[in-house]
Amino acid sequence: ADGSVTLAVGESKTCEITNDDIQPTLTLIKNVVNDNGGTLEVADFALDVSGTPTTSGAALGVNAGAYSAGEETQFGYAASSWSGDCAADGSVTLAVGENKTCEITNDDQPADINGQKFNDIDGDGIKDAGEPGLEGWTINLAGTATAATTTDANGNYAFAGLSVGTY
């Protein structure tokens, strides 16, 4: 009805109006960057709103209130802070009728190879107490990438920022 009422002489009418609140929605957007050889996709990261599972890009109907956006972490990927309508920690408050969107990006991380060159005095292949690290040795990396580095004063060496591969 359009809200119009026609009254005759001496007539009385009662009108009733019902208002229904509009359910707020929260949409989580997941982005995945695979620039270091990673192969995971958006679907590999479970998303939730205060423990309720949701799908990236799908509007989830919730009651008005405070919520926390969350995700399942995956080894080898670093998550950005939440952005959009969420605070950096994923917290967000929705009022009746609001539609908010929060976004997070996971980026695959480069690999590292670390080790120590030491004097294996007892010849067992295991570094024991009293077996010193060896400084100044050149360690060569071969495989998907090639590189060389020199051991430090404690015999330690590192190859950082490597792509996924065989070394």
Coordinates of N, CA, C and O in Angstrom, one line a residue:
A1 N 0.8 -1.2 0.0 CA 0.0 0.0 0.0 C 0.9 1.2 0.0 O 2.0 1.2 0.5
D2 N 0.3 2.3 -0.5 CA 1.1 3.6 -0.6 C 1.0 4.5 0.7 O 1.5 5.6 0.7
G3 N 0.2 4.0 1.7 CA 0.1 4.8 2.9 C -1.1 5.8 2.9 O -1.3 6.5 3.8
S4 N -1.9 5.8 1.8 CA -3.1 6.7 1.8 C -4.3 6.0 2.5 O -4.5 4.8 2.4
V5 N -5.1 6.9 3.1 CA -6.3 6.4 3.9 C -7.4 7.4 3.5 O -7.2 8.6 3.4
T6 N -8.5 6.8 3.2 CA -9.7 7.6 2.9 C -10.7 7.4 4.1 O -11.0 6.3 4.5
L7 N -11.1 8.6 4.6 CA -12.0 8.6 5.8 C -13.4 9.2 5.4 O -13.4 10.2 4.7
A8 N -14.5 8.5 5.8 CA -15.8 9.1 5.7 C -16.2 9.8 6.9 O -15.5 9.7 8.0
V9 N -17.2 10.6 6.9 CA -17.7 11.4 8.0 C -17.9 10.5 9.2 O -18.5 9.4 9.1
G10 N -17.3 10.8 10.4 CA -17.4 10.0 11.6 C -16.7 8.7 11.7 O -16.7 8.0 12.7
E11 N -15.9 8.4 10.6 CA -15.2 7.2 10.6 C -13.8 7.4 11.3 O -13.2 8.4 11.2
S12 N -13.3 6.3 11.9 CA -12.0 6.3 12.5 C -11.2 5.1 12.0 O -11.8 4.0 11.9
K13 N -10.0 5.2 11.7 CA -9.2 4.1 11.2 C -7.8 4.1 11.9 O -7.3 5.2 12.3
T14 N -7.3 3.0 12.1 CA -5.9 2.8 12.7 C -5.0 2.3 11.6 O -5.3 1.3 10.9
C15 N -3.8 2.9 11.5 CA -2.8 2.5 10.6 C -1.6 1.9 11.3 O -1.3 2.4 12.4
E16 N -1.1 0.9 10.8 CA 0.1 0.2 11.4 C 1.2 0.2 10.4 O 1.1 -0.1 9.3
I17 N 2.4 0.6 10.9 CA 3.6 0.6 10.1 C 4.6 -0.3 10.8 O 4.8 -0.2 12.0
T18 N 5.1 -1.3 10.0 CA 6.1 -2.2 10.6 C 7.5 -1.9 9.9 O 7.6 -1.9 8.7
N19 N 8.5 -1.6 10.7 CA 9.8 -1.4 10.2 C 10.7 -2.6 10.6 O 10.6 -3.1 11.7
D20 N 11.4 -3.1 9.6 CA 12.3 -4.3 9.8 C 13.7 -3.8 9.6 O 14.0 -3.2 8.6
D21 N 14.6 -4.1 10.5 CA 16.0 -3.7 10.4 C 16.6 -4.5 9.2 O 16.2 -5.6 8.8
I22 N 17.5 -3.8 8.5 CA 18.2 -4.4 7.4 C 19.5 -5.0 7.9 O 20.3 -4.4 8.5
Q23 N 19.6 -6.3 7.6 CA 20.8 -7.1 8.1 C 22.1 -6.5 7.5 O 22.2 -6.4 6.3
P24 N 23.1 -6.2 8.4 CA 24.4 -5.8 7.8 C 25.1 -7.0 7.2 O 24.8 -8.2 7.5
T25 N 26.0 -6.7 6.3 CA 26.8 -7.8 5.7 C 28.3 -7.4 5.8 O 28.7 -6.2 5.8
L26 N 29.2 -8.5 5.8 CA 30.6 -8.3 5.8 C 31.2 -9.2 4.7 O 30.9 -10.4 4.7
T27 N 32.0 -8.6 3.9 CA 32.6 -9.3 2.8 C 34.1 -9.3 3.0 O 34.7 -8.3 3.2
L28 N 34.7 -10.5 3.0 CA 36.2 -10.6 3.1 C 36.7 -10.9 1.7 O 36.2 -11.8 1.0
I29 N 37.8 -10.2 1.4 CA 38.5 -10.4 0.1 C 39.9 -10.9 0.4 O 40.6 -10.3 1.1
K30 N 40.2 -12.0 -0.2 CA 41.6 -12.6 -0.1 C 42.3 -12.5 -1.4 O 41.8 -12.8 -2.4
N31 N 43.5 -12.0 -1.3 CA 44.4 -12.0 -2.5 C 45.7 -12.8 -2.2 O 46.1 -12.8 -1.0
V32 N 46.2 -13.5 -3.2 CA 47.4 -14.3 -3.0 C 48.4 -13.9 -4.1 O 48.0 -13.8 -5.2
V33 N 49.6 -13.6 -3.6 CA 50.7 -13.2 -4.5 C 51.7 -14.4 -4.5 O 52.2 -14.8 -3.5
N34 N 52.0 -15.0 -5.7 CA 52.9 -16.1 -5.8 C 54.1 -15.6 -6.7 O 54.2 -16.0 -7.9
D35 N 55.0 -14.7 -6.2 CA 56.1 -14.2 -6.9 C 57.4 -14.8 -6.6 O 58.5 -14.4 -7.0
N36 N 57.4 -15.9 -5.7 CA 58.6 -16.6 -5.3 C 58.5 -18.1 -5.5 O 59.1 -18.8 -4.8
G37 N 57.6 -18.5 -6.4 CA 57.5 -19.9 -6.7 C 56.3 -20.6 -6.0 O 56.1 -21.8 -6.2
G38 N 55.6 -19.9 -5.1 CA 54.5 -20.5 -4.4 C 53.4 -20.9 -5.4 O 53.3 -20.4 -6.5
T39 N 52.5 -21.8 -4.9 CA 51.5 -22.3 -5.8 C 50.1 -22.3 -5.2 O 49.1 -22.7 -5.8
L40 N 50.0 -21.8 -3.9 CA 48.7 -21.7 -3.3 C 47.7 -20.7 -3.9 O 48.2 -19.8 -4.6
E41 N 46.4 -21.0 -3.8 CA 45.4 -20.1 -4.4 C 44.5 -19.6 -3.2 O 44.6 -20.1 -2.1
V42 N 43.6 -18.7 -3.6 CA 42.7 -18.1 -2.6 C 42.0 -19.2 -1.8 O 41.9 -19.1 -0.6
A43 N 41.5 -20.2 -2.5 CA 40.7 -21.3 -1.8 C 41.5 -22.0 -0.8 O 41.0 -22.7 0.1
D44 N 42.9 -21.9 -0.8 CA 43.7 -22.7 0.1 C 43.8 -22.0 1.5 O 44.4 -22.5 2.4
F45 N 43.2 -20.8 1.6 CA 43.3 -20.0 2.9 C 41.8 -19.9 3.4 O 41.0 -19.2 2.8
A46 N 41.5 -20.6 4.5 CA 40.2 -20.6 5.1 C 40.0 -19.2 5.7 O 40.8 -18.7 6.5
L47 N 38.8 -18.6 5.4 CA 38.5 -17.3 6.0 C 37.3 -17.4 7.0 O 36.5 -18.3 6.8
D48 N 37.3 -16.6 8.0 CA 36.2 -16.6 8.9 C 35.9 -15.2 9.5 O 36.7 -14.3 9.5
V49 N 34.6 -15.1 9.9 CA 34.2 -13.8 10.6 C 33.8 -14.3 12.0 O 32.8 -15.0 12.2
S50 N 34.7 -13.9 13.0 CA 34.5 -14.4 14.4 C 34.2 -15.8 14.5 O 33.3 -16.3 15.2
G51 N 34.9 -16.7 13.7 CA 34.7 -18.1 13.8 C 33.8 -18.7 12.8 O 33.7 -19.9 12.7
T52 N 32.9 -17.9 12.2 CA 32.0 -18.4 11.2 C 32.7 -18.4 9.8 O 33.1 -17.4 9.3
P53 N 32.8 -19.6 9.2 CA 33.5 -19.7 7.9 C 32.8 -18.9 6.9 O 31.5 -18.7 6.8
T54 N 33.6 -18.3 6.0 CA 33.0 -17.6 4.8 C 34.0 -17.8 3.6 O 35.1 -18.3 3.8
T55 N 33.5 -17.3 2.5 CA 34.3 -17.5 1.2 C 34.7 -16.1 0.7 O 33.9 -15.2 0.8
S56 N 35.9 -16.0 0.2 CA 36.4 -14.8 -0.3 C 35.4 -14.2 -1.4 O 35.0 -14.9 -2.3
G57 N 35.0 -13.0 -1.2 CA 34.1 -12.3 -2.1 C 32.6 -12.5 -1.8 O 31.8 -11.8 -2.5
A58 N 32.2 -13.3 -0.9 CA 30.8 -13.6 -0.6 C 30.4 -12.7 0.6 O 31.1 -12.6 1.6
A59 N 29.3 -12.0 0.5 CA 28.8 -11.2 1.5 C 28.1 -12.1 2.6 O 27.3 -12.9 2.3
L60 N 28.6 -12.0 3.8 CA 28.1 -12.8 4.9 C 27.1 -11.9 5.8 O 27.5 -10.9 6.3
G61 N 25.9 -12.3 5.9 CA 24.9 -11.6 6.7 C 25.2 -11.9 8.2 O 25.4 -13.0 8.6
V62 N 25.3 -10.8 9.0 CA 25.5 -10.8 10.4 C 24.6 -9.9 11.1 O 23.9 -9.1 10.5
N63 N 24.5 -10.0 12.4 CA 23.8 -9.1 13.2 C 24.6 -7.9 13.5 O 25.9 -8.0 13.4
A64 N 24.0 -6.7 13.8 CA 24.8 -5.6 14.1 C 25.7 -5.9 15.3 O 25.3 -6.6 16.2
G65 N 26.9 -5.4 15.3 CA 27.9 -5.6 16.4 C 29.3 -5.6 16.0 O 29.6 -5.3 14.8
A66 N 30.2 -6.1 16.9 CA 31.6 -6.1 16.6 C 32.0 -7.5 16.2 O 31.6 -8.5 16.8
Y67 N 32.9 -7.5 15.2 CA 33.4 -8.8 14.7 C 34.9 -8.8 14.4 O 35.5 -7.7 14.5
S68 N 35.5 -9.9 14.2 CA 36.9 -10.1 13.9 C 37.0 -10.9 12.6 O 36.6 -12.1 12.6
A69 N 37.7 -10.3 11.6 CA 38.0 -11.1 10.4 C 39.2 -12.0 10.7 O 40.2 -11.5 11.3
G70 N 39.2 -13.2 10.2 CA 40.3 -14.1 10.4 C 40.6 -15.0 9.2 O 39.8 -15.1 8.3
E71 N 41.8 -15.6 9.3 CA 42.2 -16.5 8.2 C 43.1 -17.6 8.8 O 43.7 -17.4 9.8
E72 N 43.1 -18.7 8.1 CA 44.0 -19.8 8.4 C 45.4 -19.5 7.7 O 45.4 -19.2 6.5
T73 N 46.4 -19.5 8.4 CA 47.7 -19.2 7.8 C 48.3 -20.4 7.1 O 47.9 -21.5 7.4
Q74 N 49.2 -20.2 6.2 CA 49.8 -21.3 5.4 C 51.3 -21.1 5.5 O 51.8 -19.9 5.4
F75 N 52.0 -22.2 5.7 CA 53.5 -22.1 5.8 C 54.1 -21.5 4.5 O 53.6 -21.9 3.4
G76 N 55.0 -20.6 4.6 CA 55.7 -20.1 3.5 C 55.0 -18.8 2.9 O 55.5 -18.2 1.9
Y77 N 53.9 -18.4 3.6 CA 53.2 -17.2 3.1 C 53.1 -16.2 4.3 O 52.9 -16.6 5.4
A78 N 53.3 -14.9 4.0 CA 53.2 -13.8 5.0 C 52.0 -13.0 4.7 O 51.7 -12.7 3.5
A79 N 51.2 -12.8 5.7 CA 49.9 -12.0 5.6 C 50.2 -10.5 5.8 O 51.0 -10.1 6.6
S80 N 49.5 -9.7 5.0 CA 49.5 -8.3 5.2 C 48.6 -8.0 6.4 O 47.9 -8.9 6.9
S81 N 48.5 -6.8 6.8 CA 47.5 -6.3 7.7 C 46.1 -6.3 7.0 O 46.1 -6.2 5.8
W82 N 45.0 -6.4 7.7 CA 43.7 -6.3 7.1 C 43.6 -4.8 6.7 O 44.2 -3.9 7.3
S83 N 42.8 -4.6 5.7 CA 42.6 -3.2 5.2 C 41.1 -3.1 4.8 O 40.3 -4.0 5.0
G84 N 40.8 -2.0 4.2 CA 39.4 -1.7 3.8 C 38.7 -1.2 5.0 O 39.1 -0.3 5.7
D85 N 37.5 -1.8 5.3 CA 36.7 -1.3 6.5 C 37.2 -1.9 7.8 O 36.6 -1.5 8.9
C86 N 38.1 -2.8 7.8 CA 38.6 -3.5 9.0 C 39.8 -2.7 9.5 O 40.6 -2.1 8.7
A87 N 40.0 -2.7 10.8 CA 41.3 -2.2 11.4 C 42.4 -3.2 11.0 O 42.1 -4.3 10.5
A88 N 43.6 -2.9 11.2 CA 44.7 -3.7 10.8 C 44.7 -5.1 11.4 O 45.1 -6.1 10.8
D89 N 44.1 -5.2 12.6 CA 44.0 -6.5 13.3 C 42.8 -7.3 12.9 O 42.5 -8.4 13.4
G90 N 42.0 -6.8 12.0 CA 40.8 -7.5 11.5 C 39.5 -7.1 12.2 O 38.5 -7.7 11.9
S91 N 39.6 -6.3 13.2 CA 38.3 -5.9 13.9 C 37.5 -4.9 13.1 O 38.0 -4.1 12.4
V92 N 36.2 -5.1 13.2 CA 35.2 -4.2 12.5 C 33.9 -4.2 13.2 O 33.5 -5.2 13.9
T93 N 33.2 -3.1 13.2 CA 31.9 -3.0 13.8 C 30.9 -2.6 12.8 O 31.2 -1.7 12.0
L94 N 29.8 -3.3 12.7 CA 28.7 -3.1 11.8 C 27.4 -2.6 12.4 O 27.0 -3.2 13.4
A95 N 26.8 -1.6 11.9 CA 25.5 -1.2 12.3 C 24.5 -1.7 11.4 O 24.8 -2.2 10.3
V96 N 23.2 -1.6 11.8 CA 22.1 -2.1 11.0 C 22.2 -1.4 9.6 O 22.4 -0.2 9.5
G97 N 22.0 -2.3 8.6 CA 22.0 -1.8 7.2 C 23.4 -1.6 6.6 O 23.4 -1.3 5.4
E98 N 24.5 -1.7 7.3 CA 25.8 -1.4 6.8 C 26.3 -2.6 6.0 O 26.0 -3.8 6.4
N99 N 27.0 -2.4 5.0 CA 27.7 -3.4 4.2 C 29.2 -3.0 4.2 O 29.5 -1.9 3.6
K100 N 30.1 -3.8 4.7 CA 31.5 -3.5 4.8 C 32.3 -4.6 4.2 O 31.9 -5.7 4.1
T101 N 33.5 -4.2 3.7 CA 34.4 -5.1 3.0 C 35.8 -5.0 3.6 O 36.3 -3.8 3.8
C102 N 36.4 -6.1 3.9 CA 37.8 -6.1 4.5 C 38.6 -7.0 3.5 O 38.2 -7.9 3.0
E103 N 39.9 -6.6 3.4 CA 40.8 -7.3 2.5 C 42.1 -7.6 3.1 O 42.6 -6.9 4.0
I104 N 42.7 -8.8 2.7 CA 44.0 -9.2 3.2 C 44.7 -9.9 2.0 O 44.1 -10.5 1.2
T105 N 46.0 -9.7 2.0 CA 46.9 -10.3 1.0 C 47.9 -11.2 1.6 O 48.5 -10.9 2.6
N106 N 48.1 -12.4 1.0 CA 49.1 -13.3 1.5 C 50.2 -13.4 0.3 O 49.8 -13.7 -0.8
D107 N 51.4 -13.3 0.7 CA 52.5 -13.3 -0.3 C 53.5 -14.4 0.0 O 53.9 -14.5 1.2
D108 N 53.8 -15.3 -1.0 CA 54.7 -16.3 -0.7 C 56.1 -15.7 -0.5 O 56.5 -14.7 -1.0
Q109 N 56.8 -16.3 0.4 CA 58.1 -15.8 0.9 C 59.3 -16.5 0.2 O 59.2 -17.7 0.0
P110 N 60.3 -15.8 -0.1 CA 61.5 -16.5 -0.6 C 62.1 -17.5 0.4 O 61.9 -17.3 1.6
A111 N 62.9 -18.4 -0.1 CA 63.5 -19.4 0.8 C 64.9 -19.0 1.2 O 65.5 -18.1 0.6
D112 N 65.4 -19.6 2.3 CA 66.7 -19.3 2.8 C 67.4 -20.6 3.1 O 66.7 -21.6 3.5
I113 N 68.7 -20.7 2.9 CA 69.5 -21.8 3.2 C 70.6 -21.3 4.2 O 71.3 -20.4 3.8
N114 N 70.6 -21.9 5.4 CA 71.6 -21.5 6.4 C 72.4 -22.7 6.9 O 71.9 -23.8 6.9
G115 N 73.6 -22.5 7.3 CA 74.3 -23.6 7.9 C 75.6 -23.1 8.6 O 75.8 -21.9 8.8
Q116 N 76.4 -24.1 9.1 CA 77.6 -23.7 9.8 C 78.7 -24.7 9.3 O 78.5 -25.9 9.3
K117 N 79.8 -24.2 9.0 CA 81.0 -25.0 8.7 C 81.8 -25.1 10.0 O 82.1 -24.1 10.7
F118 N 82.1 -26.3 10.5 CA 82.8 -26.5 11.7 C 83.8 -27.6 11.7 O 83.8 -28.4 10.7
N119 N 84.7 -27.6 12.6 CA 85.7 -28.6 12.7 C 85.2 -29.8 13.4 O 85.0 -29.8 14.7
D120 N 84.9 -30.9 12.7 CA 84.3 -32.1 13.3 C 85.4 -32.9 13.9 O 85.8 -33.9 13.3
I121 N 85.8 -32.5 15.1 CA 87.0 -33.2 15.7 C 86.8 -34.7 15.8 O 87.8 -35.4 15.6
D122 N 85.7 -35.1 16.2 CA 85.5 -36.6 16.5 C 85.0 -37.3 15.2 O 84.7 -38.5 15.3
G123 N 84.7 -36.6 14.1 CA 84.4 -37.2 12.8 C 83.0 -37.9 12.8 O 82.8 -38.7 11.9
D124 N 82.1 -37.5 13.7 CA 80.7 -38.1 13.7 C 79.7 -37.4 12.8 O 78.5 -37.8 12.8
G125 N 80.1 -36.3 12.2 CA 79.1 -35.5 11.4 C 78.1 -34.7 12.1 O 77.2 -34.1 11.6
I126 N 78.3 -34.6 13.4 CA 77.4 -33.8 14.3 C 78.3 -32.8 15.0 O 79.3 -33.1 15.6
K127 N 77.8 -31.5 15.1 CA 78.5 -30.5 15.8 C 78.3 -30.7 17.3 O 77.2 -30.6 17.8
D128 N 79.4 -31.0 18.0 CA 79.4 -31.2 19.4 C 80.0 -30.0 20.1 O 80.7 -29.2 19.5
A129 N 79.8 -29.9 21.4 CA 80.4 -28.9 22.2 C 81.9 -29.0 22.1 O 82.5 -30.1 22.0
G130 N 82.6 -27.8 21.9 CA 84.0 -27.8 21.8 C 84.5 -27.9 20.3 O 85.7 -27.9 20.1
E131 N 83.6 -28.1 19.4 CA 83.9 -28.2 18.0 C 83.7 -26.8 17.4 O 82.5 -26.4 17.2
P132 N 84.7 -26.0 17.1 CA 84.6 -24.6 16.7 C 84.1 -24.5 15.3 O 84.4 -25.3 14.4
G133 N 83.4 -23.3 15.0 CA 83.0 -23.0 13.7 C 84.3 -22.5 13.0 O 85.2 -22.0 13.6
L134 N 84.3 -22.6 11.6 CA 85.4 -22.2 10.9 C 85.2 -21.0 10.1 O 84.3 -20.9 9.2
E135 N 86.0 -19.9 10.3 CA 85.8 -18.6 9.7 C 86.6 -18.6 8.3 O 87.6 -19.2 8.2
G136 N 86.0 -17.9 7.4 CA 86.7 -17.6 6.1 C 86.6 -18.6 5.1 O 87.3 -18.5 4.1
W137 N 85.7 -19.6 5.2 CA 85.6 -20.6 4.2 C 84.6 -20.2 3.1 O 83.5 -19.6 3.5
T138 N 84.8 -20.5 1.9 CA 83.9 -20.2 0.8 C 82.9 -21.3 0.7 O 83.3 -22.5 0.6
I139 N 81.6 -21.0 0.7 CA 80.5 -22.0 0.6 C 79.8 -21.7 -0.7 O 79.4 -20.5 -1.0
N140 N 79.7 -22.7 -1.6 CA 79.1 -22.5 -2.9 C 77.7 -23.1 -2.9 O 77.5 -24.2 -2.4
L141 N 76.8 -22.4 -3.6 CA 75.4 -22.9 -3.7 C 75.3 -23.2 -5.2 O 75.6 -22.4 -6.1
A142 N 74.7 -24.4 -5.5 CA 74.5 -24.8 -6.8 C 73.0 -25.3 -6.9 O 72.4 -25.8 -6.0
G143 N 72.5 -25.2 -8.1 CA 71.1 -25.7 -8.3 C 70.3 -24.7 -9.1 O 70.8 -24.1 -10.1
T144 N 69.1 -24.5 -8.6 CA 68.2 -23.5 -9.3 C 68.8 -22.2 -9.4 O 68.6 -21.5 -10.4
A145 N 69.6 -21.8 -8.5 CA 70.4 -20.6 -8.5 C 71.8 -20.9 -8.1 O 72.0 -21.9 -7.4
T146 N 72.8 -20.1 -8.5 CA 74.2 -20.3 -8.0 C 74.6 -19.1 -7.3 O 74.2 -18.0 -7.6
A147 N 75.4 -19.3 -6.2 CA 75.9 -18.2 -5.4 C 77.1 -18.7 -4.6 O 77.3 -19.9 -4.5
A148 N 77.8 -17.8 -4.0 CA 78.9 -18.1 -3.1 C 78.9 -17.1 -1.9 O 78.5 -16.0 -2.1
T149 N 79.3 -17.6 -0.8 CA 79.4 -16.7 0.4 C 80.5 -17.2 1.2 O 81.1 -18.3 1.0
T150 N 81.0 -16.4 2.2 CA 82.1 -16.8 3.1 C 81.5 -16.9 4.5 O 80.7 -16.1 5.0
T151 N 82.0 -17.9 5.2 CA 81.6 -18.1 6.6 C 82.1 -17.0 7.5 O 83.1 -16.4 7.3
D152 N 81.3 -16.7 8.5 CA 81.6 -15.6 9.4 C 82.5 -16.1 10.5 O 83.0 -17.3 10.5
A153 N 82.8 -15.3 11.6 CA 83.7 -15.7 12.7 C 83.3 -17.0 13.4 O 84.1 -17.7 14.0
N154 N 82.0 -17.3 13.3 CA 81.5 -18.5 14.0 C 81.3 -19.7 13.0 O 80.7 -20.7 13.4
G155 N 81.7 -19.5 11.8 CA 81.5 -20.5 10.7 C 80.1 -20.5 10.1 O 79.8 -21.4 9.3
N156 N 79.3 -19.6 10.4 CA 77.9 -19.5 9.9 C 77.9 -18.9 8.5 O 78.7 -18.0 8.1
Y157 N 77.0 -19.4 7.7 CA 76.7 -18.9 6.3 C 75.2 -18.8 6.0 O 74.5 -19.6 6.7
A158 N 74.8 -18.0 5.1 CA 73.4 -17.9 4.7 C 73.3 -17.5 3.3 O 74.0 -16.7 2.8
F159 N 72.3 -18.1 2.6 CA 71.9 -17.7 1.3 C 70.4 -17.3 1.5 O 69.6 -18.2 1.7
A160 N 70.1 -16.0 1.3 CA 68.7 -15.6 1.6 C 68.0 -15.1 0.3 O 68.7 -14.8 -0.7
G161 N 66.7 -15.1 0.4 CA 65.9 -14.6 -0.8 C 65.9 -15.6 -2.0 O 65.9 -15.1 -3.1
L162 N 66.0 -16.9 -1.8 CA 66.1 -17.8 -2.9 C 64.7 -18.2 -3.4 O 63.7 -18.2 -2.6
S163 N 64.6 -18.4 -4.7 CA 63.4 -18.9 -5.3 C 63.2 -20.4 -4.9 O 64.2 -21.1 -4.6
V164 N 62.0 -20.8 -5.0 CA 61.7 -22.3 -4.8 C 62.5 -23.1 -5.8 O 62.5 -22.6 -7.0
G165 N 63.1 -24.1 -5.4 CA 63.8 -24.9 -6.4 C 64.6 -26.0 -5.7 O 64.5 -26.3 -4.5
T166 N 65.5 -26.6 -6.4 CA 66.4 -27.7 -5.9 C 67.8 -27.1 -5.8 O 68.3 -26.6 -6.8
Y167 N 68.4 -27.3 -4.7 CA 69.8 -26.8 -4.5 C 70.7 -27.9 -3.9 O 70.3 -28.8 -3.3

